[in-house]
XYZ file of N, CA and C in Angstrom:
663
model
N 100.692 94.503 73.448
C 101.801 95.050 72.673
C 102.441 93.939 71.846
N 102.840 94.275 70.620
C 103.468 93.283 69.754
C 104.800 92.813 70.325
N 105.022 91.515 70.276
C 106.329 90.978 70.649
C 107.304 91.216 69.499
N 108.581 91.001 69.751
C 109.562 91.191 68.683
C 109.256 90.266 67.510
N 108.899 89.038 67.783
C 108.580 88.082 66.721
C 107.399 88.558 65.888
N 106.418 89.168 66.533
C 105.218 89.613 65.832
C 105.464 90.815 64.925
N 106.555 91.544 65.152
C 106.843 92.698 64.302
C 107.027 92.262 62.852
N 107.799 91.193 62.650
C 108.027 90.683 61.306
C 106.793 90.050 60.700
N 105.922 89.531 61.544
C 104.673 88.957 61.055
C 103.692 90.054 60.650
N 103.815 91.213 61.291
C 102.922 92.339 61.011
C 103.320 93.067 59.734
N 104.630 93.273 59.561
C 105.141 93.926 58.355
C 106.219 93.027 57.754
N 105.928 92.434 56.624
C 106.807 91.425 56.030
C 108.173 91.977 55.630
N 108.264 93.289 55.365
C 109.546 93.866 54.964
C 110.338 94.415 56.153
N 109.858 94.170 57.372
C 110.564 94.623 58.571
C 111.905 93.910 58.694
N 112.958 94.697 58.925
C 114.286 94.104 59.028
C 115.186 94.954 59.919
N 115.792 94.330 60.904
C 116.789 94.971 61.756
C 117.935 93.981 61.955
N 119.039 94.472 62.475
C 120.224 93.628 62.650
C 120.160 92.902 64.000
N 119.492 91.751 64.009
C 119.360 90.980 65.247
C 120.706 90.475 65.753
N 121.572 90.083 64.842
C 122.862 89.513 65.241
C 123.742 90.539 65.948
N 123.473 91.804 65.688
C 124.256 92.867 66.318
C 123.588 93.385 67.585
N 122.251 93.468 67.576
C 121.558 94.181 68.644
C 120.571 93.346 69.459
N 120.440 92.055 69.155
C 119.533 91.230 69.968
C 120.192 89.886 70.267
N 121.289 89.969 70.984
C 122.065 88.779 71.330
C 122.406 88.808 72.817
N 122.707 87.642 73.349
C 123.122 87.550 74.748
C 124.557 88.048 74.889
N 124.837 88.847 75.906
C 126.215 89.299 76.128
C 127.054 88.171 76.710
N 128.342 88.298 76.581
C 129.221 87.340 77.253
C 129.074 87.517 78.758
N 129.432 86.493 79.505
C 129.357 86.597 80.961
C 130.283 87.696 81.469
N 131.422 87.847 80.814
C 132.372 88.898 81.192
C 131.749 90.281 81.011
N 131.069 90.489 79.875
C 130.432 91.781 79.617
C 129.303 92.036 80.604
N 128.532 91.019 80.909
C 127.437 91.155 81.872
C 127.968 91.568 83.241
N 128.986 90.871 83.719
C 129.533 91.158 85.048
C 130.163 92.546 85.110
N 130.855 92.935 84.053
C 131.488 94.251 84.013
C 130.430 95.357 84.011
N 129.349 95.133 83.285
C 128.260 96.117 83.236
C 127.611 96.276 84.602
N 127.335 95.169 85.261
C 126.736 95.214 86.597
C 127.650 95.960 87.564
N 128.933 95.649 87.518
C 129.899 96.309 88.409
C 129.895 97.819 88.202
N 129.897 98.245 86.951
C 129.956 99.680 86.668
C 128.644 100.389 86.976
N 127.527 99.716 86.803
C 126.245 100.298 87.207
C 126.224 100.533 88.716
N 126.724 99.577 89.461
C 126.752 99.716 90.920
C 127.717 100.812 91.358
N 128.817 100.962 90.646
C 129.761 102.037 90.955
C 129.140 103.411 90.715
N 128.123 103.455 89.860
C 127.432 104.713 89.566
C 126.189 104.893 90.433
N 126.158 104.188 91.541
C 125.121 104.341 92.561
C 123.757 103.808 92.139
N 123.757 102.812 91.270
C 122.524 102.121 90.920
C 122.460 100.801 91.682
N 121.270 100.400 92.010
C 121.062 99.068 92.575
C 120.768 98.121 91.418
N 121.425 96.982 91.381
C 121.263 96.044 90.272
C 120.944 94.653 90.810
N 119.927 94.030 90.227
C 119.607 92.643 90.546
C 119.542 91.862 89.242
N 120.292 90.783 89.167
C 120.272 89.917 87.987
C 119.394 88.710 88.299
N 118.411 88.448 87.435
C 117.515 87.304 87.634
C 117.562 86.402 86.406
N 117.147 85.163 86.598
C 117.286 84.164 85.542
C 116.205 84.235 84.472
N 114.974 84.622 84.873
C 113.889 84.554 83.895
C 112.776 85.550 84.208
N 111.739 85.524 83.366
C 110.634 86.468 83.465
C 109.877 86.328 84.781
N 109.627 85.095 85.193
C 108.874 84.865 86.428
C 109.601 85.436 87.639
N 110.916 85.281 87.652
C 111.708 85.810 88.764
C 111.680 87.335 88.784
N 111.664 87.948 87.607
C 111.611 89.410 87.527
C 110.294 89.937 88.083
N 109.190 89.304 87.687
C 107.883 89.737 88.182
C 107.776 89.538 89.687
N 108.239 88.408 90.181
C 108.152 88.144 91.613
C 108.977 89.142 92.405
N 110.113 89.538 91.853
C 110.951 90.534 92.517
C 110.212 91.864 92.637
N 109.518 92.268 91.580
C 108.732 93.502 91.635
C 107.657 93.411 92.714
N 106.956 92.297 92.740
C 105.877 92.114 93.716
C 106.426 92.145 95.142
N 107.577 91.530 95.343
C 108.177 91.473 96.677
C 108.772 92.813 97.109
N 109.336 93.546 96.156
C 110.118 94.740 96.491
C 109.279 96.008 96.627
N 108.251 96.166 95.804
C 107.468 97.403 95.835
C 106.408 97.290 96.928
N 106.429 98.187 97.908
C 105.521 98.075 99.051
C 104.044 98.162 98.671
N 103.227 97.527 99.468
C 101.781 97.562 99.286
C 101.278 99.002 99.339
N 100.310 99.312 98.493
C 99.650 100.621 98.415
C 100.537 101.728 97.850
N 101.702 101.369 97.305
C 102.518 102.372 96.620
C 101.834 102.790 95.327
N 102.002 104.057 94.957
C 101.516 104.515 93.657
C 102.502 104.050 92.590
N 102.009 103.271 91.641
C 102.873 102.691 90.615
C 102.372 103.092 89.229
N 103.285 103.631 88.430
C 103.001 103.961 87.035
C 104.062 103.292 86.175
N 103.682 102.895 84.974
C 104.629 102.233 84.083
C 104.493 102.769 82.670
N 105.618 102.901 81.995
C 105.604 103.218 80.573
C 105.210 101.963 79.802
N 104.633 102.142 78.630
C 104.324 100.973 77.804
C 105.632 100.281 77.452
N 105.641 98.966 77.554
C 106.899 98.237 77.404
C 106.633 96.793 77.033
N 107.225 96.364 75.934
C 107.140 94.962 75.539
C 107.772 94.075 76.608
N 108.883 94.525 77.169
C 109.570 93.757 78.205
C 108.675 93.544 79.425
N 108.024 94.610 79.885
C 107.126 94.477 81.034
C 105.969 93.539 80.720
N 105.462 93.604 79.494
C 104.400 92.673 79.094
C 104.906 91.233 79.150
N 106.128 91.026 78.674
C 106.668 89.668 78.583
C 106.929 89.035 79.947
N 107.212 89.839 80.955
C 107.438 89.250 82.282
C 106.125 89.057 83.046
N 105.008 89.516 82.464
C 103.709 89.346 83.111
C 103.286 90.513 83.977
N 104.017 91.626 83.898
C 103.700 92.777 84.746
C 102.308 93.336 84.465
N 101.997 93.565 83.198
C 100.722 94.203 82.852
C 99.538 93.372 83.340
N 99.638 92.066 83.169
C 98.555 91.181 83.616
C 98.349 91.311 85.121
N 99.447 91.337 85.874
C 99.341 91.482 87.331
C 98.864 92.882 87.715
N 99.405 93.888 87.069
C 99.134 95.298 87.377
C 97.647 95.630 87.262
N 96.978 95.035 86.283
C 95.562 95.317 86.061
C 94.643 94.244 86.658
N 95.217 93.342 87.437
C 94.410 92.282 88.049
C 93.885 92.709 89.416
N 92.915 91.969 89.914
C 92.380 92.235 91.252
C 93.388 91.886 92.341
N 94.404 91.107 91.993
C 95.417 90.702 92.970
C 96.494 91.759 93.187
N 96.521 92.775 92.341
C 97.576 93.793 92.434
C 97.516 94.507 93.781
N 98.649 94.572 94.466
C 98.680 95.156 95.813
C 99.015 96.644 95.803
N 99.282 97.186 94.614
C 99.659 98.590 94.503
C 98.482 99.449 94.048
N 98.665 100.761 94.122
C 97.702 101.698 93.551
C 98.035 101.859 92.068
N 97.126 101.429 91.221
C 97.340 101.445 89.780
C 97.049 102.847 89.241
N 98.094 103.631 89.054
C 97.941 105.012 88.593
C 97.417 105.053 87.163
N 97.859 104.117 86.352
C 97.423 104.077 84.950
C 95.912 103.871 84.853
N 95.390 103.001 85.683
C 93.953 102.730 85.675
C 93.168 103.989 86.046
N 93.697 104.764 86.987
C 93.040 106.009 87.383
C 93.027 107.016 86.233
N 94.116 107.036 85.459
C 94.183 107.938 84.308
C 93.121 107.569 83.278
N 93.017 106.285 82.979
C 92.072 105.821 81.965
C 90.622 106.052 82.377
N 90.384 106.170 83.676
C 89.022 106.395 84.168
C 88.592 107.855 84.035
N 89.540 108.742 83.754
C 89.232 110.166 83.629
C 88.732 110.497 82.224
N 87.992 111.604 82.069
C 87.610 112.062 80.734
C 88.857 112.310 79.888
N 88.746 112.104 78.591
C 89.902 112.231 77.698
C 90.597 113.580 77.835
N 89.824 114.631 78.046
C 90.386 115.979 78.134
C 91.261 116.164 79.368
N 91.086 115.318 80.371
C 91.844 115.449 81.616
C 93.028 114.483 81.696
N 93.125 113.575 80.747
C 94.147 112.536 80.851
C 95.562 113.065 80.631
N 95.714 114.093 79.808
C 97.044 114.640 79.552
C 97.703 115.158 80.815
N 96.963 115.943 81.585
C 97.489 116.479 82.843
C 97.753 115.344 83.828
N 96.850 114.376 83.866
C 97.006 113.248 84.786
C 98.265 112.443 84.463
N 98.583 112.315 83.187
C 99.789 111.580 82.797
C 101.050 112.313 83.241
N 101.015 113.638 83.195
C 102.162 114.415 83.665
C 102.374 114.208 85.164
N 101.288 114.235 85.915
C 101.370 114.026 87.361
C 101.876 112.613 87.664
N 101.458 111.651 86.844
C 101.818 110.250 87.071
C 103.317 110.001 86.954
N 104.025 110.859 86.242
C 105.471 110.692 86.102
C 106.183 110.786 87.450
N 105.550 111.454 88.408
C 106.145 111.629 89.737
C 105.585 110.630 90.748
N 105.126 109.486 90.272
C 104.588 108.456 91.166
C 105.664 107.920 92.105
N 105.221 107.202 93.131
C 106.176 106.589 94.067
C 107.158 105.691 93.318
N 106.616 104.900 92.392
C 107.438 103.992 91.588
C 107.047 104.134 90.121
N 108.056 104.311 89.284
C 107.837 104.367 87.834
C 108.633 103.227 87.218
N 107.973 102.431 86.374
C 108.608 101.258 85.769
C 108.750 101.449 84.265
N 109.861 100.984 83.738
C 110.097 101.078 82.301
C 111.217 100.125 81.922
N 111.361 99.909 80.634
C 112.570 99.284 80.128
C 113.425 100.392 79.515
N 114.482 100.020 78.820
C 115.390 101.006 78.236
C 115.793 100.566 76.829
N 116.482 101.460 76.137
C 116.985 101.129 74.798
C 118.323 100.405 74.864
N 119.175 100.838 75.785
C 120.511 100.239 75.865
C 121.167 100.572 77.198
N 122.078 99.694 77.608
C 122.944 99.928 78.765
C 124.367 99.596 78.329
N 125.286 100.504 78.572
C 126.663 100.285 78.131
C 127.488 99.576 79.203
N 128.595 99.013 78.767
C 129.509 98.337 79.692
C 129.985 99.281 80.784
N 130.099 100.562 80.464
C 130.565 101.548 81.445
C 129.467 101.967 82.416
N 128.233 101.467 82.206
C 127.149 101.764 83.134
C 126.282 102.941 82.758
N 126.323 103.366 81.503
C 125.441 104.435 81.038
C 124.137 103.836 80.515
N 123.034 104.515 80.815
C 121.704 104.023 80.465
C 121.094 104.948 79.416
N 120.554 104.370 78.349
C 119.941 105.151 77.280
C 118.465 104.788 77.150
N 117.629 105.827 77.099
C 116.191 105.620 76.930
C 115.645 106.737 76.052
N 114.675 106.403 75.206
C 114.114 107.386 74.280
C 112.604 107.214 74.198
N 111.934 108.275 73.757
C 110.503 108.172 73.478
C 110.073 109.281 72.528
N 108.793 109.244 72.167
C 108.251 110.235 71.238
C 107.365 111.259 71.927
N 106.994 111.004 73.182
C 106.001 111.867 73.829
C 106.423 112.421 75.184
N 107.458 111.865 75.784
C 107.880 112.304 77.111
C 107.307 111.486 78.244
N 106.377 110.582 77.940
C 105.731 109.815 79.005
C 106.587 108.657 79.509
N 107.711 108.410 78.886
C 108.680 107.435 79.396
C 109.871 108.163 80.022
N 110.513 108.999 79.230
C 111.708 109.705 79.697
C 111.403 110.548 80.934
N 110.217 111.151 80.973
C 109.857 111.997 82.109
C 109.856 111.260 83.430
N 109.476 109.990 83.410
C 109.442 109.208 84.637
C 110.816 108.956 85.218
N 111.836 108.941 84.366
C 113.195 108.698 84.832
C 113.693 109.842 85.716
N 113.216 111.034 85.460
C 113.678 112.190 86.235
C 112.703 112.591 87.335
N 111.404 112.355 87.130
C 110.400 112.873 88.064
C 110.014 111.907 89.177
N 110.133 110.613 88.934
C 109.647 109.636 89.906
C 110.510 109.596 91.163
N 109.917 109.104 92.240
C 110.663 108.928 93.490
C 111.589 107.723 93.394
N 111.070 106.641 92.838
C 111.850 105.416 92.635
C 111.686 104.961 91.192
N 112.796 104.712 90.527
C 112.785 104.303 89.127
C 113.218 102.846 89.034
N 112.338 102.000 88.489
C 112.657 100.584 88.339
C 112.759 100.260 86.852
N 113.919 99.800 86.446
C 114.173 99.433 85.058
C 114.204 97.914 84.959
N 113.370 97.368 84.084
C 113.388 95.932 83.823
C 113.851 95.739 82.387
N 114.909 94.979 82.201
C 115.456 94.837 80.854
C 116.066 93.461 80.627
N 115.915 92.970 79.416
C 116.622 91.764 79.032
C 118.097 92.073 78.856
N 118.945 91.054 79.006
C 120.385 91.333 78.907
C 120.845 91.543 77.471
N 119.919 91.392 76.515
C 120.228 91.698 75.121
C 120.432 93.187 74.865
N 120.088 94.029 75.832
C 120.233 95.478 75.645
C 121.581 96.007 76.131
N 122.429 95.115 76.597
C 123.776 95.505 77.012
C 124.675 95.612 75.777
N 125.387 96.730 75.672
C 126.323 96.943 74.562
C 127.661 97.423 75.115
N 128.676 97.369 74.283
C 130.025 97.707 74.727
C 130.231 99.210 74.942
N 129.714 100.039 74.032
C 130.076 101.460 74.030
C 128.857 102.370 73.907
N 129.083 103.663 74.159
C 128.028 104.658 73.981
C 127.637 104.779 72.509
N 128.602 104.644 71.628
C 128.304 104.698 70.195
C 127.339 103.585 69.799
N 127.577 102.387 70.315
C 126.687 101.270 70.020
C 125.319 101.453 70.676
N 125.292 102.102 71.828
C 124.014 102.378 72.490
C 123.150 103.287 71.625
N 123.761 104.310 71.044
C 123.023 105.207 70.157
C 122.596 104.485 68.883
N 123.479 103.655 68.361
C 123.125 102.883 67.171
C 121.962 101.946 67.458
N 122.008 101.302 68.614
C 120.914 100.390 68.967
C 119.596 101.159 69.082
N 119.646 102.337 69.684
C 118.449 103.160 69.844
C 117.862 103.562 68.497
N 118.724 104.022 67.593
C 118.254 104.574 66.320
C 118.025 103.515 65.242
N 118.868 102.487 65.222
C 118.814 101.512 64.130
C 118.027 100.251 64.480
N 117.773 100.043 65.764
C 117.045 98.846 66.181
C 115.740 99.200 66.893
N 115.837 99.959 67.983
C 114.636 100.273 68.768
C 113.624 101.097 67.975
N 114.100 102.118 67.275
C 113.183 102.984 66.535
C 112.426 102.235 65.438
N 113.078 101.437 64.592
C 112.314 100.671 63.601
C 111.305 99.711 64.236
N 111.697 99.087 65.352
C 110.772 98.185 66.049
C 109.554 98.948 66.559
N 109.810 100.058 67.216
C 108.727 100.857 67.776
C 107.842 101.445 66.678
N 108.422 101.736 65.531
C 107.638 102.280 64.425
C 106.624 101.266 63.906
N 107.027 100.004 63.834
C 106.077 98.957 63.437
C 104.942 98.881 64.450
N 105.307 98.900 65.727
C 104.287 98.833 66.776
C 103.340 100.028 66.700
N 103.898 101.222 66.472
C 103.079 102.434 66.420
C 102.125 102.413 65.227
N 102.614 101.959 64.089
C 101.736 101.871 62.914
C 100.595 100.888 63.163
N 100.921 99.783 63.815
C 99.914 98.768 64.118
C 98.899 99.285 65.141
N 99.393 99.963 66.176
C 98.526 100.389 67.277
C 97.737 101.656 66.965
N 98.373 102.599 66.263
C 97.768 103.916 66.093
C 97.442 104.273 64.644
N 97.940 103.488 63.697
C 97.678 103.785 62.297
C 98.429 104.995 61.781
N 99.542 105.357 62.429
C 100.318 106.511 61.980
C 101.480 106.076 61.089
N 102.382 107.007 60.799
C 103.496 106.712 59.900
C 104.664 106.026 60.608
N 104.582 105.917 61.905
C 105.678 105.326 62.666
C 106.106 106.249 63.783
N 107.075 105.824 64.554
C 107.513 106.599 65.704
C 108.689 107.510 65.349
N 109.036 108.368 66.296
C 110.199 109.247 66.174
C 110.904 109.288 67.523
N 112.155 109.691 67.509
C 112.869 109.933 68.761
C 112.817 111.430 69.029
N 111.874 111.829 69.856
C 111.784 113.238 70.233
C 112.645 113.521 71.461
N 112.656 112.555 72.380
C 113.401 112.722 73.631
C 114.395 111.577 73.786
N 115.620 111.919 74.121
C 116.665 110.917 74.325
C 117.412 111.254 75.606
N 117.389 110.325 76.551
C 118.045 110.533 77.839
C 119.228 109.592 77.980
N 120.352 110.151 78.369
C 121.523 109.354 78.720
C 121.795 109.572 80.200
N 121.570 108.542 80.992
C 121.792 108.628 82.441
C 123.187 108.091 82.742
N 124.065 108.968 83.199
C 125.462 108.587 83.395
C 125.854 108.429 84.863
N 124.896 108.693 85.757
C 125.147 108.459 87.180
C 123.809 108.425 87.900
N 123.745 107.676 88.992
C 122.512 107.572 89.756
C 122.329 108.739 90.703
N 121.213 108.725 91.426
C 120.959 109.758 92.428
C 122.051 109.711 93.488
N 122.492 110.877 93.939
C 123.627 110.928 94.868
C 123.232 110.643 96.310
N 121.961 110.853 96.665
C 121.542 110.699 98.055
C 121.040 109.290 98.377
N 120.531 108.581 97.367
C 120.008 107.233 97.605
C 119.959 106.490 96.275
N 119.723 105.174 96.332
C 119.658 104.363 95.113
C 118.283 104.503 94.463
N 118.084 105.585 93.738
C 116.794 105.809 93.086
C 116.521 104.753 92.022
N 117.556 104.382 91.282
C 117.394 103.446 90.171
C 117.634 102.010 90.639
N 116.665 101.152 90.392
C 116.847 99.716 90.602
C 116.752 99.062 89.231
N 117.823 98.464 88.791
C 117.876 97.850 87.471
C 117.769 96.340 87.627
N 116.718 95.784 87.059
C 116.510 94.340 87.092
C 116.913 93.788 85.730
N 118.040 93.106 85.708
C 118.567 92.525 84.471
C 118.119 91.070 84.368
N 117.351 90.783 83.340
C 116.838 89.427 83.136
C 117.722 88.721 82.109
N 118.160 87.528 82.431
C 119.069 86.794 81.541
C 118.290 86.092 80.426
N 117.539 86.914 79.698
C 116.727 86.461 78.568
C 116.735 87.539 77.491
N 116.425 87.141 76.253
C 116.246 88.111 75.177
C 114.818 88.635 75.270
N 114.680 89.898 75.677
C 113.356 90.463 75.907
C 113.196 91.804 75.199
N 111.973 92.092 74.801
C 111.629 93.410 74.284
C 112.325 93.766 72.991
N 112.342 95.077 72.741
C 112.981 95.606 71.538
C 114.379 96.127 71.883
């Protein structure tokens, strides 16, 4: 998957507001966001870098768990994909099983995969009040947030914003243009669209379904 830096190298006229939507939050904003996420029944772990994020996933997700992940620049950057498809991976790689099926059967298999033991993804934005925003064009990301048994979000702290209004702006004015460059490069289409938009305003009431791993780095789109 293209990194953020590679987007501009791929399309020379690519332009988004980095100073507004790809910056480190203040320590005060970070701490307030973590506090409010926890008040909304989410589990939150703050880590210093990509290596720590990957190691946390390896340590936390039990051996032989069924694991599915949405495509994610952030997950690629922490080394998840390399580990996930390696012989060292201790989990059941649901994605690999899907790819092994005939093309005609993969659509149904992807729907089933949304309800895996663990579903991993990044997000578009997290607000100071603890609201989580995620979008996609096909349902294969957003669906995992509602269907999976355990939802693990890995995100750089650059996705933290002050308000819900800014979260929507970041999704539409930053994430969508970035994803459109990636889609044109990967699929040769006209770009991406926001077909599905999820705003998660509270966690599961019976248990901590959502584990949010906040990496203190500028990651992903």
